[in-house]
mmCIF file of N, CA and C in Angstrom:
data_model
loop_
_atom_site.group_PDB
_atom_site.id
_atom_site.type_symbol
_atom_site.label_atom_id
_atom_site.label_comp_id
_atom_site.label_asym_id
_atom_site.label_seq_id
_atom_site.Cartn_x
_atom_site.Cartn_y
_atom_site.Cartn_z
ATOM 1 N N MET A 1 -158.497 82.197 -131.379
ATOM 2 C CA MET A 1 -157.371 82.091 -130.588
ATOM 3 C C MET A 1 -156.015 83.116 -131.133
ATOM 4 N N GLU A 2 -156.480 83.297 -132.522
ATOM 5 C CA GLU A 2 -155.098 84.319 -133.200
ATOM 6 C C GLU A 2 -155.555 85.837 -132.349
ATOM 7 N N GLN A 3 -156.290 86.049 -132.153
ATOM 8 C CA GLN A 3 -157.113 87.598 -132.082
ATOM 9 C C GLN A 3 -156.781 87.713 -131.115
ATOM 10 N N GLU A 4 -156.375 86.759 -129.882
ATOM 11 C CA GLU A 4 -156.592 86.846 -128.236
ATOM 12 C C GLU A 4 -155.003 86.640 -128.463
ATOM 13 N N PHE A 5 -154.240 85.888 -128.659
ATOM 14 C CA PHE A 5 -153.235 86.711 -128.729
ATOM 15 C C PHE A 5 -152.568 87.326 -129.571
ATOM 16 N N GLY A 6 -152.868 87.959 -130.590
ATOM 17 C CA GLY A 6 -152.396 89.512 -131.081
ATOM 18 C C GLY A 6 -152.611 90.068 -130.174
ATOM 19 N N ARG A 7 -153.590 90.521 -129.569
ATOM 20 C CA ARG A 7 -154.013 91.339 -127.959
ATOM 21 C C ARG A 7 -153.354 91.009 -127.098
ATOM 22 N N PHE A 8 -153.003 90.313 -126.873
ATOM 23 C CA PHE A 8 -151.619 89.883 -125.669
ATOM 24 C C PHE A 8 -150.131 90.389 -126.276
ATOM 25 N N LEU A 9 -150.060 90.200 -127.476
ATOM 26 C CA LEU A 9 -148.498 90.444 -127.616
ATOM 27 C C LEU A 9 -148.273 91.743 -128.042
ATOM 28 N N LYS A 10 -149.344 92.769 -129.077
ATOM 29 C CA LYS A 10 -149.876 93.961 -128.843
ATOM 30 C C LYS A 10 -149.368 94.722 -127.035
ATOM 31 N N GLU A 11 -150.058 94.619 -126.335
ATOM 32 C CA GLU A 11 -150.435 95.179 -124.768
ATOM 33 C C GLU A 11 -148.716 95.036 -124.037
ATOM 34 N N LEU A 12 -148.320 93.471 -125.084
ATOM 35 C CA LEU A 12 -146.611 92.863 -124.240
ATOM 36 C C LEU A 12 -146.190 94.574 -124.762
ATOM 37 N N ARG A 13 -146.068 94.603 -126.311
ATOM 38 C CA ARG A 13 -144.914 95.261 -127.066
ATOM 39 C C ARG A 13 -145.247 96.899 -126.213
ATOM 40 N N GLU A 14 -146.505 97.170 -125.654
ATOM 41 C CA GLU A 14 -147.093 98.612 -125.437
ATOM 42 C C GLU A 14 -146.287 98.618 -123.894
ATOM 43 N N GLN A 15 -146.165 97.644 -123.762
ATOM 44 C CA GLN A 15 -146.037 97.679 -122.123
ATOM 45 C C GLN A 15 -144.316 97.866 -121.690
ATOM 46 N N ARG A 16 -144.012 97.391 -122.243
ATOM 47 C CA ARG A 16 -142.411 97.443 -122.883
ATOM 48 C C ARG A 16 -142.183 98.974 -123.343
ATOM 49 N N GLY A 17 -142.446 99.483 -124.455
ATOM 50 C CA GLY A 17 -142.602 100.831 -124.608
ATOM 51 C C GLY A 17 -141.454 100.511 -126.003
ATOM 52 N N LEU A 18 -142.256 99.948 -126.743
ATOM 53 C CA LEU A 18 -141.730 99.042 -127.785
ATOM 54 C C LEU A 18 -142.366 99.676 -128.881
ATOM 55 N N THR A 19 -141.782 99.788 -130.548
ATOM 56 C CA THR A 19 -142.646 100.180 -131.435
ATOM 57 C C THR A 19 -142.772 98.043 -132.263
ATOM 58 N N ILE A 20 -143.565 98.237 -133.326
ATOM 59 C CA ILE A 20 -143.948 97.258 -134.099
ATOM 60 C C ILE A 20 -141.664 96.947 -134.320
ATOM 61 N N ASN A 21 -141.799 98.203 -134.908
ATOM 62 C CA ASN A 21 -140.236 97.997 -135.894
ATOM 63 C C ASN A 21 -138.902 97.346 -134.690
ATOM 64 N N GLN A 22 -139.302 98.040 -133.530
ATOM 65 C CA GLN A 22 -137.819 97.839 -132.469
ATOM 66 C C GLN A 22 -138.056 96.337 -132.001
ATOM 67 N N LEU A 23 -139.497 95.556 -131.650
ATOM 68 C CA LEU A 23 -139.837 94.917 -131.379
ATOM 69 C C LEU A 23 -139.030 93.382 -132.491
ATOM 70 N N ALA A 24 -139.777 94.139 -133.632
ATOM 71 C CA ALA A 24 -139.134 93.392 -134.625
ATOM 72 C C ALA A 24 -137.573 92.917 -135.065
ATOM 73 N N SER A 25 -137.004 94.406 -134.951
ATOM 74 C CA SER A 25 -135.630 94.152 -134.614
ATOM 75 C C SER A 25 -134.610 93.144 -134.327
ATOM 76 N N ALA A 26 -135.062 93.370 -132.868
ATOM 77 C CA ALA A 26 -134.963 92.888 -131.358
ATOM 78 C C ALA A 26 -135.177 91.415 -131.673
ATOM 79 N N ALA A 27 -136.120 90.350 -132.391
ATOM 80 C CA ALA A 27 -136.167 89.790 -132.317
ATOM 81 C C ALA A 27 -135.903 89.013 -133.845
ATOM 82 N N GLY A 28 -135.548 89.820 -134.466
ATOM 83 C CA GLY A 28 -134.988 88.729 -135.954
ATOM 84 C C GLY A 28 -135.898 88.661 -136.669
ATOM 85 N N ILE A 29 -137.548 89.227 -136.690
ATOM 86 C CA ILE A 29 -138.448 88.820 -137.730
ATOM 87 C C ILE A 29 -139.178 90.183 -138.233
ATOM 88 N N SER A 30 -139.807 90.469 -138.974
ATOM 89 C CA SER A 30 -139.845 90.895 -139.781
ATOM 90 C C SER A 30 -141.358 91.959 -138.987
ATOM 91 N N GLY A 31 -141.420 93.117 -139.266
ATOM 92 C CA GLY A 31 -142.216 94.080 -139.032
ATOM 93 C C GLY A 31 -143.661 93.797 -139.166
ATOM 94 N N SER A 32 -143.934 93.414 -140.287
ATOM 95 C CA SER A 32 -145.029 92.901 -141.324
ATOM 96 C C SER A 32 -145.712 91.881 -140.404
ATOM 97 N N GLN A 33 -144.724 91.069 -139.867
ATOM 98 C CA GLN A 33 -145.261 89.816 -138.885
ATOM 99 C C GLN A 33 -145.694 90.083 -138.282
ATOM 100 N N ILE A 34 -144.945 90.850 -137.161
ATOM 101 C CA ILE A 34 -145.983 91.733 -135.616
ATOM 102 C C ILE A 34 -146.844 92.000 -135.547
ATOM 103 N N SER A 35 -146.932 92.808 -137.106
ATOM 104 C CA SER A 35 -148.186 93.264 -137.251
ATOM 105 C C SER A 35 -149.044 92.623 -137.719
ATOM 106 N N ARG A 36 -148.986 91.623 -138.272
ATOM 107 C CA ARG A 36 -150.591 90.584 -139.111
ATOM 108 C C ARG A 36 -150.671 89.767 -137.902
ATOM 109 N N ILE A 37 -149.526 89.118 -136.993
ATOM 110 C CA ILE A 37 -149.733 88.379 -135.569
ATOM 111 C C ILE A 37 -150.936 89.501 -134.748
ATOM 112 N N GLU A 38 -150.424 91.323 -134.656
ATOM 113 C CA GLU A 38 -151.330 91.566 -133.271
ATOM 114 C C GLU A 38 -152.684 91.949 -133.930
ATOM 115 N N ASN A 39 -153.096 91.963 -134.876
ATOM 116 C CA ASN A 39 -154.363 92.264 -135.662
ATOM 117 C C ASN A 39 -154.518 90.548 -136.211
ATOM 118 N N GLY A 40 -154.509 89.788 -135.670
ATOM 119 C CA GLY A 40 -154.949 88.540 -135.792
ATOM 120 C C GLY A 40 -155.053 87.942 -137.431
ATOM 121 N N LEU A 41 -154.349 88.463 -138.264
ATOM 122 C CA LEU A 41 -154.482 87.828 -139.425
ATOM 123 C C LEU A 41 -153.125 87.024 -139.933
ATOM 124 N N ARG A 42 -152.202 86.421 -138.628
ATOM 125 C CA ARG A 42 -151.529 85.066 -139.118
ATOM 126 C C ARG A 42 -152.074 84.554 -137.919
ATOM 127 N N GLY A 43 -151.578 83.075 -138.278
ATOM 128 C CA GLY A 43 -151.650 82.125 -137.197
ATOM 129 C C GLY A 43 -151.091 82.295 -136.107
ATOM 130 N N ILE A 44 -151.302 81.625 -135.112
ATOM 131 C CA ILE A 44 -150.303 81.703 -134.216
ATOM 132 C C ILE A 44 -149.079 81.212 -134.419
ATOM 133 N N PRO A 45 -147.941 82.389 -133.772
ATOM 134 C CA PRO A 45 -146.139 81.896 -133.873
ATOM 135 C C PRO A 45 -146.099 80.837 -133.858
ATOM 136 N N LYS A 46 -145.408 79.866 -134.616
ATOM 137 C CA LYS A 46 -144.945 78.800 -134.123
ATOM 138 C C LYS A 46 -143.291 79.270 -132.718
ATOM 139 N N PRO A 47 -143.550 78.174 -131.943
ATOM 140 C CA PRO A 47 -142.207 78.099 -130.428
ATOM 141 C C PRO A 47 -140.856 78.900 -130.925
ATOM 142 N N ALA A 48 -140.604 78.782 -132.078
ATOM 143 C CA ALA A 48 -139.398 79.081 -132.184
ATOM 144 C C ALA A 48 -139.057 80.371 -132.768
ATOM 145 N N THR A 49 -140.280 80.667 -132.741
ATOM 146 C CA THR A 49 -140.720 82.575 -132.928
ATOM 147 C C THR A 49 -141.008 83.253 -131.431
ATOM 148 N N LEU A 50 -141.876 82.155 -131.112
ATOM 149 C CA LEU A 50 -142.223 82.574 -129.716
ATOM 150 C C LEU A 50 -140.857 83.177 -128.789
ATOM 151 N N ARG A 51 -140.505 81.919 -128.934
ATOM 152 C CA ARG A 51 -138.692 82.361 -128.006
ATOM 153 C C ARG A 51 -137.997 83.384 -128.482
ATOM 154 N N LYS A 52 -138.196 84.181 -130.104
ATOM 155 C CA LYS A 52 -137.582 85.434 -130.114
ATOM 156 C C LYS A 52 -138.058 86.409 -129.723
ATOM 157 N N ILE A 53 -139.525 86.199 -129.628
ATOM 158 C CA ILE A 53 -140.161 87.341 -128.977
ATOM 159 C C ILE A 53 -140.266 87.538 -127.881
ATOM 160 N N ALA A 54 -139.734 86.274 -126.897
ATOM 161 C CA ALA A 54 -139.803 86.378 -125.682
ATOM 162 C C ALA A 54 -138.794 87.207 -125.354
ATOM 163 N N GLU A 55 -137.474 86.686 -125.784
ATOM 164 C CA GLU A 55 -136.034 86.850 -125.599
ATOM 165 C C GLU A 55 -136.350 88.578 -125.437
ATOM 166 N N ALA A 56 -136.987 89.367 -126.943
ATOM 167 C CA ALA A 56 -136.977 90.139 -127.329
ATOM 168 C C ALA A 56 -137.618 91.504 -126.342
ATOM 169 N N THR A 57 -138.463 90.834 -125.453
ATOM 170 C CA THR A 57 -139.386 91.381 -124.870
ATOM 171 C C THR A 57 -139.277 91.137 -123.072
ATOM 172 N N GLY A 58 -138.538 90.269 -123.167
ATOM 173 C CA GLY A 58 -138.294 89.894 -121.824
ATOM 174 C C GLY A 58 -139.755 89.160 -121.020
ATOM 175 N N CYS A 59 -140.295 89.034 -121.917
ATOM 176 C CA CYS A 59 -140.877 88.101 -121.325
ATOM 177 C C CYS A 59 -140.943 86.629 -121.007
ATOM 178 N N SER A 60 -141.269 85.849 -120.205
ATOM 179 C CA SER A 60 -141.285 84.141 -119.951
ATOM 180 C C SER A 60 -141.134 83.276 -121.353
ATOM 181 N N TYR A 61 -140.419 82.846 -121.940
ATOM 182 C CA TYR A 61 -140.891 81.612 -122.757
ATOM 183 C C TYR A 61 -142.344 80.639 -122.603
ATOM 184 N N GLU A 62 -142.280 80.210 -121.444
ATOM 185 C CA GLU A 62 -143.319 79.209 -120.663
ATOM 186 C C GLU A 62 -144.620 80.329 -121.038
ATOM 187 N N GLU A 63 -144.577 81.554 -120.965
ATOM 188 C CA GLU A 63 -145.935 82.391 -120.687
ATOM 189 C C GLU A 63 -146.303 82.407 -122.424
ATOM 190 N N LEU A 64 -145.441 82.733 -123.065
ATOM 191 C CA LEU A 64 -145.921 83.119 -124.690
ATOM 192 C C LEU A 64 -146.815 81.949 -125.024
ATOM 193 N N MET A 65 -146.080 80.692 -124.570
ATOM 194 C CA MET A 65 -146.617 79.696 -125.019
ATOM 195 C C MET A 65 -147.729 78.647 -124.495
ATOM 196 N N GLU A 66 -148.208 79.254 -123.391
ATOM 197 C CA GLU A 66 -149.476 79.333 -122.508
ATOM 198 C C GLU A 66 -150.283 80.134 -123.286
ATOM 199 N N ARG A 67 -150.292 81.462 -123.710
ATOM 200 C CA ARG A 67 -150.979 82.190 -124.350
ATOM 201 C C ARG A 67 -151.245 81.928 -125.622
ATOM 202 N N ALA A 68 -150.309 81.257 -126.475
ATOM 203 C CA ALA A 68 -150.748 80.825 -127.419
ATOM 204 C C ALA A 68 -151.662 79.713 -127.438
ATOM 205 N N GLY A 69 -151.395 78.950 -126.225
ATOM 206 C CA GLY A 69 -152.458 77.697 -126.851
ATOM 207 C C GLY A 69 -151.788 76.364 -126.512
ATOM 208 N N TYR A 70 -150.324 76.462 -126.602
ATOM 209 C CA TYR A 70 -149.262 75.809 -126.994
ATOM 210 C C TYR A 70 -149.378 74.695 -125.352
ATOM 211 N N LEU A 71 -149.288 75.335 -124.367
ATOM 212 C CA LEU A 71 -149.090 74.410 -123.028
ATOM 213 C C LEU A 71 -150.470 74.625 -122.342
ATOM 214 N N GLN A 72 -151.824 75.000 -122.842
ATOM 215 C CA GLN A 72 -152.609 74.242 -122.160
ATOM 216 C C GLN A 72 -153.287 72.990 -122.762
ATOM 217 N N ASP A 73 -152.800 72.540 -123.614
ATOM 218 C CA ASP A 73 -153.676 71.805 -124.215
ATOM 219 C C ASP A 73 -152.307 70.299 -123.829
ATOM 220 N N LEU A 74 -151.187 70.862 -123.322
ATOM 221 C CA LEU A 74 -150.040 69.795 -123.165
ATOM 222 C C LEU A 74 -150.699 69.561 -121.564
ATOM 223 N N GLY A 75 -151.204 70.562 -120.944
ATOM 224 C CA GLY A 75 -150.799 70.559 -119.189
ATOM 225 C C GLY A 75 -152.074 69.644 -119.041
ATOM 226 N N ALA A 76 -153.410 69.760 -119.800
ATOM 227 C CA ALA A 76 -154.614 68.297 -119.528
ATOM 228 C C ALA A 76 -153.807 67.082 -120.099
ATOM 229 N N ALA A 77 -152.724 67.211 -121.074
ATOM 230 C CA ALA A 77 -152.714 65.570 -121.841
ATOM 231 C C ALA A 77 -151.556 65.080 -120.684
ATOM 232 N N GLU A 78 -150.846 66.086 -119.976
ATOM 233 C CA GLU A 78 -149.599 65.440 -119.487
ATOM 234 C C GLU A 78 -150.441 65.530 -117.827
ATOM 235 N N ALA A 79 -151.204 65.679 -117.090
ATOM 236 C CA ALA A 79 -151.111 65.444 -116.207
ATOM 237 C C ALA A 79 -152.470 64.076 -116.028
ATOM 238 N N GLU A 80 -152.626 63.910 -117.510
ATOM 239 C CA GLU A 80 -153.572 62.611 -116.946
ATOM 240 C C GLU A 80 -152.365 61.117 -117.285
ATOM 241 N N ILE A 81 -151.215 61.492 -118.072
ATOM 242 C CA ILE A 81 -150.219 60.675 -118.745
ATOM 243 C C ILE A 81 -148.752 60.190 -118.052
ATOM 244 N N VAL A 82 -148.440 61.573 -117.185
ATOM 245 C CA VAL A 82 -147.253 61.228 -116.877
ATOM 246 C C VAL A 82 -147.338 60.496 -115.104
ATOM 247 N N PRO A 83 -146.692 59.412 -115.642
ATOM 248 C CA PRO A 83 -146.073 58.563 -114.559
ATOM 249 C C PRO A 83 -145.617 58.921 -113.173
ATOM 250 N N GLU A 84 -145.307 58.608 -112.325
ATOM 251 C CA GLU A 84 -145.507 59.115 -110.929
ATOM 252 C C GLU A 84 -143.956 58.646 -111.158
ATOM 253 N N TRP A 85 -142.988 57.888 -111.865
ATOM 254 C CA TRP A 85 -141.658 58.378 -111.871
ATOM 255 C C TRP A 85 -141.438 58.912 -112.345
ATOM 256 N N ALA A 86 -141.865 60.129 -112.961
ATOM 257 C CA ALA A 86 -141.588 61.283 -113.817
ATOM 258 C C ALA A 86 -140.897 61.959 -113.210
ATOM 259 N N THR A 87 -139.249 62.383 -113.900
ATOM 260 C CA THR A 87 -138.704 63.930 -112.785
ATOM 261 C C THR A 87 -139.317 65.086 -113.673
ATOM 262 N N ASN A 88 -138.769 66.231 -112.575
ATOM 263 C CA ASN A 88 -139.115 67.207 -113.296
ATOM 264 C C ASN A 88 -138.297 67.495 -114.592
ATOM 265 N N LYS A 89 -136.969 66.633 -114.797
ATOM 266 C CA LYS A 89 -135.941 66.960 -116.019
ATOM 267 C C LYS A 89 -136.925 66.121 -117.433
ATOM 268 N N ASP A 90 -137.418 64.303 -117.007
ATOM 269 C CA ASP A 90 -138.042 63.919 -117.802
ATOM 270 C C ASP A 90 -139.242 64.644 -118.137
ATOM 271 N N LYS A 91 -140.174 65.635 -117.674
ATOM 272 C CA LYS A 91 -141.424 66.062 -118.167
ATOM 273 C C LYS A 91 -140.834 67.647 -118.994
ATOM 274 N N ARG A 92 -139.627 68.074 -118.767
ATOM 275 C CA ARG A 92 -138.823 68.889 -119.312
ATOM 276 C C ARG A 92 -138.747 68.309 -121.124
ATOM 277 N N ASP A 93 -137.730 67.241 -120.866
ATOM 278 C CA ASP A 93 -137.302 66.426 -122.405
ATOM 279 C C ASP A 93 -139.019 66.305 -122.937
ATOM 280 N N PHE A 94 -140.053 66.013 -122.331
ATOM 281 C CA PHE A 94 -141.620 65.829 -122.564
ATOM 282 C C PHE A 94 -142.271 67.175 -123.665
ATOM 283 N N ARG A 95 -141.957 68.605 -122.953
ATOM 284 C CA ARG A 95 -142.251 69.204 -123.582
ATOM 285 C C ARG A 95 -141.459 69.924 -124.409
ATOM 286 N N LYS A 96 -140.236 69.890 -124.391
ATOM 287 C CA LYS A 96 -139.445 70.140 -125.446
ATOM 288 C C LYS A 96 -139.601 69.232 -126.978
ATOM 289 N N MET A 97 -140.238 67.925 -126.053
ATOM 290 C CA MET A 97 -140.303 66.770 -127.431
ATOM 291 C C MET A 97 -141.187 67.662 -128.570
ATOM 292 N N LEU A 98 -142.316 67.918 -127.818
ATOM 293 C CA LEU A 98 -143.758 67.939 -128.495
ATOM 294 C C LEU A 98 -143.748 69.631 -128.720
ATOM 295 N N GLU A 99 -142.716 70.375 -128.464
ATOM 296 C CA GLU A 99 -142.557 72.310 -128.848
ATOM 297 C C GLU A 99 -141.526 71.755 -130.273
ATOM 298 N N ASP A 100 -141.166 71.030 -130.442
ATOM 299 C CA ASP A 100 -140.135 70.887 -132.075
ATOM 300 C C ASP A 100 -141.336 71.574 -133.132
ATOM 301 N N ASP A 101 -140.219 72.715 -133.669
ATOM 302 C CA ASP A 101 -141.058 73.597 -134.498
ATOM 303 C C ASP A 101 -140.758 73.546 -136.027
ATOM 304 N N GLY A 102 -140.997 71.713 -136.133
ATOM 305 C CA GLY A 102 -141.324 71.453 -137.858
ATOM 306 C C GLY A 102 -142.318 71.220 -138.090
ATOM 307 N N GLU A 103 -143.510 71.520 -139.038
ATOM 308 C CA GLU A 103 -144.363 70.947 -139.437
ATOM 309 C C GLU A 103 -144.643 69.396 -139.485
ATOM 310 N N LEU A 104 -146.000 68.754 -139.378
ATOM 311 C CA LEU A 104 -146.472 67.519 -139.403
ATOM 312 C C LEU A 104 -146.939 67.399 -140.826
ATOM 313 N N MET A 105 -146.402 66.833 -140.774
ATOM 314 C CA MET A 105 -146.662 66.576 -142.756
ATOM 315 C C MET A 105 -147.015 64.842 -143.213
ATOM 316 N N PHE A 106 -147.785 64.520 -143.945
ATOM 317 C CA PHE A 106 -147.724 63.315 -144.558
ATOM 318 C C PHE A 106 -148.130 63.556 -146.131
ATOM 319 N N ASP A 107 -146.908 62.953 -146.347
ATOM 320 C CA ASP A 107 -146.962 63.070 -148.293
ATOM 321 C C ASP A 107 -147.016 64.427 -148.715
ATOM 322 N N GLY A 108 -146.502 65.317 -147.989
ATOM 323 C CA GLY A 108 -146.658 66.949 -148.329
ATOM 324 C C GLY A 108 -147.754 67.737 -148.448
ATOM 325 N N ILE A 109 -148.386 67.186 -147.186
ATOM 326 C CA ILE A 109 -149.944 67.547 -146.883
ATOM 327 C C ILE A 109 -150.057 67.758 -145.226
ATOM 328 N N PRO A 110 -149.912 69.142 -144.784
ATOM 329 C CA PRO A 110 -149.747 69.102 -143.051
ATOM 330 C C PRO A 110 -151.104 68.217 -143.007
ATOM 331 N N LEU A 111 -151.124 67.830 -141.420
ATOM 332 C CA LEU A 111 -151.839 66.852 -141.109
ATOM 333 C C LEU A 111 -152.905 68.064 -140.091
ATOM 334 N N ASP A 112 -153.852 67.658 -140.302
ATOM 335 C CA ASP A 112 -154.815 68.403 -139.397
ATOM 336 C C ASP A 112 -154.744 68.278 -137.619
ATOM 337 N N LYS A 113 -155.378 68.880 -137.549
ATOM 338 C CA LYS A 113 -154.960 68.896 -135.783
ATOM 339 C C LYS A 113 -155.570 67.623 -134.623
ATOM 340 N N GLU A 114 -157.036 67.469 -135.416
ATOM 341 C CA GLU A 114 -157.216 65.502 -135.093
ATOM 342 C C GLU A 114 -156.061 64.637 -135.257
ATOM 343 N N ASP A 115 -155.092 64.570 -136.293
ATOM 344 C CA ASP A 115 -154.030 63.843 -136.623
ATOM 345 C C ASP A 115 -152.824 64.175 -135.945
ATOM 346 N N LYS A 116 -152.629 65.043 -135.787
ATOM 347 C CA LYS A 116 -151.541 65.854 -134.948
ATOM 348 C C LYS A 116 -151.559 65.379 -133.612
ATOM 349 N N GLN A 117 -153.426 65.716 -133.402
ATOM 350 C CA GLN A 117 -153.137 64.724 -131.636
ATOM 351 C C GLN A 117 -152.967 63.722 -131.293
ATOM 352 N N ARG A 118 -153.717 62.303 -132.744
ATOM 353 C CA ARG A 118 -153.230 61.115 -132.097
ATOM 354 C C ARG A 118 -151.441 60.618 -132.361
ATOM 355 N N ILE A 119 -151.041 61.740 -133.425
ATOM 356 C CA ILE A 119 -149.520 61.416 -133.745
ATOM 357 C C ILE A 119 -149.072 61.787 -132.023
ATOM 358 N N LYS A 120 -149.597 63.031 -131.535
ATOM 359 C CA LYS A 120 -148.879 63.279 -129.967
ATOM 360 C C LYS A 120 -149.289 62.287 -128.591
ATOM 361 N N ASP A 121 -150.528 61.493 -129.228
ATOM 362 C CA ASP A 121 -150.709 60.941 -127.885
ATOM 363 C C ASP A 121 -150.036 59.317 -128.127
ATOM 364 N N VAL A 122 -149.994 58.916 -128.906
ATOM 365 C CA VAL A 122 -148.777 57.628 -129.533
ATOM 366 C C VAL A 122 -147.287 58.053 -129.378
ATOM 367 N N LEU A 123 -146.835 59.384 -129.808
ATOM 368 C CA LEU A 123 -145.112 59.708 -128.876
ATOM 369 C C LEU A 123 -145.450 59.818 -127.356
ATOM 370 N N THR A 124 -146.027 60.723 -127.244
ATOM 371 C CA THR A 124 -146.284 60.536 -125.583
ATOM 372 C C THR A 124 -146.349 58.837 -124.817
ATOM 373 N N GLY A 125 -147.340 58.370 -125.196
ATOM 374 C CA GLY A 125 -146.786 56.739 -124.997
ATOM 375 C C GLY A 125 -145.428 55.902 -125.290
ATOM 376 N N LEU A 126 -144.843 56.313 -126.066
ATOM 377 C CA LEU A 126 -143.398 56.095 -126.746
ATOM 378 C C LEU A 126 -142.421 56.264 -125.305
ATOM 379 N N PHE A 127 -143.044 57.917 -126.130
ATOM 380 C CA PHE A 127 -141.473 58.431 -124.777
ATOM 381 C C PHE A 127 -141.483 57.895 -123.551
ATOM 382 N N TRP A 128 -143.102 57.840 -122.603
ATOM 383 C CA TRP A 128 -142.698 57.681 -121.494
ATOM 384 C C TRP A 128 -142.210 56.121 -120.872
ATOM 385 N N GLU A 129 -143.033 55.281 -122.131
ATOM 386 C CA GLU A 129 -142.089 53.702 -122.608
ATOM 387 C C GLU A 129 -140.547 54.064 -122.843
ATOM 388 N N ALA A 130 -139.940 54.985 -123.335
ATOM 389 C CA ALA A 130 -138.654 54.873 -123.306
ATOM 390 C C ALA A 130 -138.159 55.378 -122.624
ATOM 391 N N LYS A 131 -138.041 56.388 -121.622
ATOM 392 C CA LYS A 131 -137.552 57.031 -120.536
ATOM 393 C C LYS A 131 -137.720 55.722 -119.497
ATOM 394 N N GLN A 132 -138.756 55.116 -118.997
ATOM 395 C CA GLN A 132 -138.638 53.961 -118.243
ATOM 396 C C GLN A 132 -137.606 52.566 -118.118
ATOM 397 N N MET A 133 -137.889 52.129 -119.922
ATOM 398 C CA MET A 133 -136.997 51.621 -120.270
ATOM 399 C C MET A 133 -135.265 51.827 -119.422
ATOM 400 N N ASN A 134 -135.239 53.315 -119.660
ATOM 401 C CA ASN A 134 -133.827 54.072 -119.841
ATOM 402 C C ASN A 134 -133.431 53.605 -118.594
ATOM 403 N N LYS A 135 -134.232 54.286 -118.007
ATOM 404 C CA LYS A 135 -133.926 54.080 -115.766
ATOM 405 C C LYS A 135 -133.659 52.703 -115.697
ATOM 406 N N ARG A 136 -134.415 51.826 -115.865
ATOM 407 C CA ARG A 136 -134.353 50.476 -115.272
ATOM 408 C C ARG A 136 -133.039 49.661 -115.932
ATOM 409 N N LYS A 137 -132.712 49.920 -117.209
ATOM 410 C CA LYS A 137 -131.320 50.300 -117.385
ATOM 411 C C LYS A 137 -129.512 50.483 -116.838
ATOM 412 N N LYS A 138 -129.994 51.702 -116.172
ATOM 413 C CA LYS A 138 -129.091 52.060 -115.851
ATOM 414 C C LYS A 138 -128.732 51.515 -114.450
ATOM 415 N N PRO A 139 -127.094 51.350 -114.366
ATOM 416 C CA PRO A 139 -126.874 50.580 -113.290
ATOM 417 C C PRO A 139 -126.998 51.439 -112.090
ATOM 418 N N LYS A 140 -126.915 50.664 -110.660
ATOM 419 C CA LYS A 140 -127.325 51.373 -109.388
ATOM 420 C C LYS A 140 -126.468 52.084 -109.018
ATOM 421 N N GLN A 141 -125.916 53.164 -108.655
ATOM 422 C CA GLN A 141 -124.585 53.633 -107.997
ATOM 423 C C GLN A 141 -124.560 53.516 -106.480
ATOM 424 N N GLU A 142 -124.021 52.589 -106.204
ATOM 425 C CA GLU A 142 -123.732 52.502 -104.594
ATOM 426 C C GLU A 142 -123.130 53.161 -103.841
#
């Protein structure tokens, strides 16, 4: 996945007529980081870094998130779990919650992919339950 995303980023940068240093400067990240991403030597960038790259290249943040693999898993999970009553704003809130830039750790040790997925599954259930409870508590406007 890292090499595939790296190739995509390099093509995007070249299409925009940017050098590595120009992209790095516009995005506020180091040129060596861009180079490592493009060469598949660094893992997939965090969502906050992807947002900076999106703004610097004019590419949509959602496309970068999808190309990086963040939204593919979310899309499949969301399709199965999203309640019928959820509005577009609810779905956007849900995505924002899951895109949080923080590293998930337990006792100072980063969690593996399976543990992260279990936590996301629990958070998903709690999120939709809280949203539904909040909708029930709001007084109806007449």
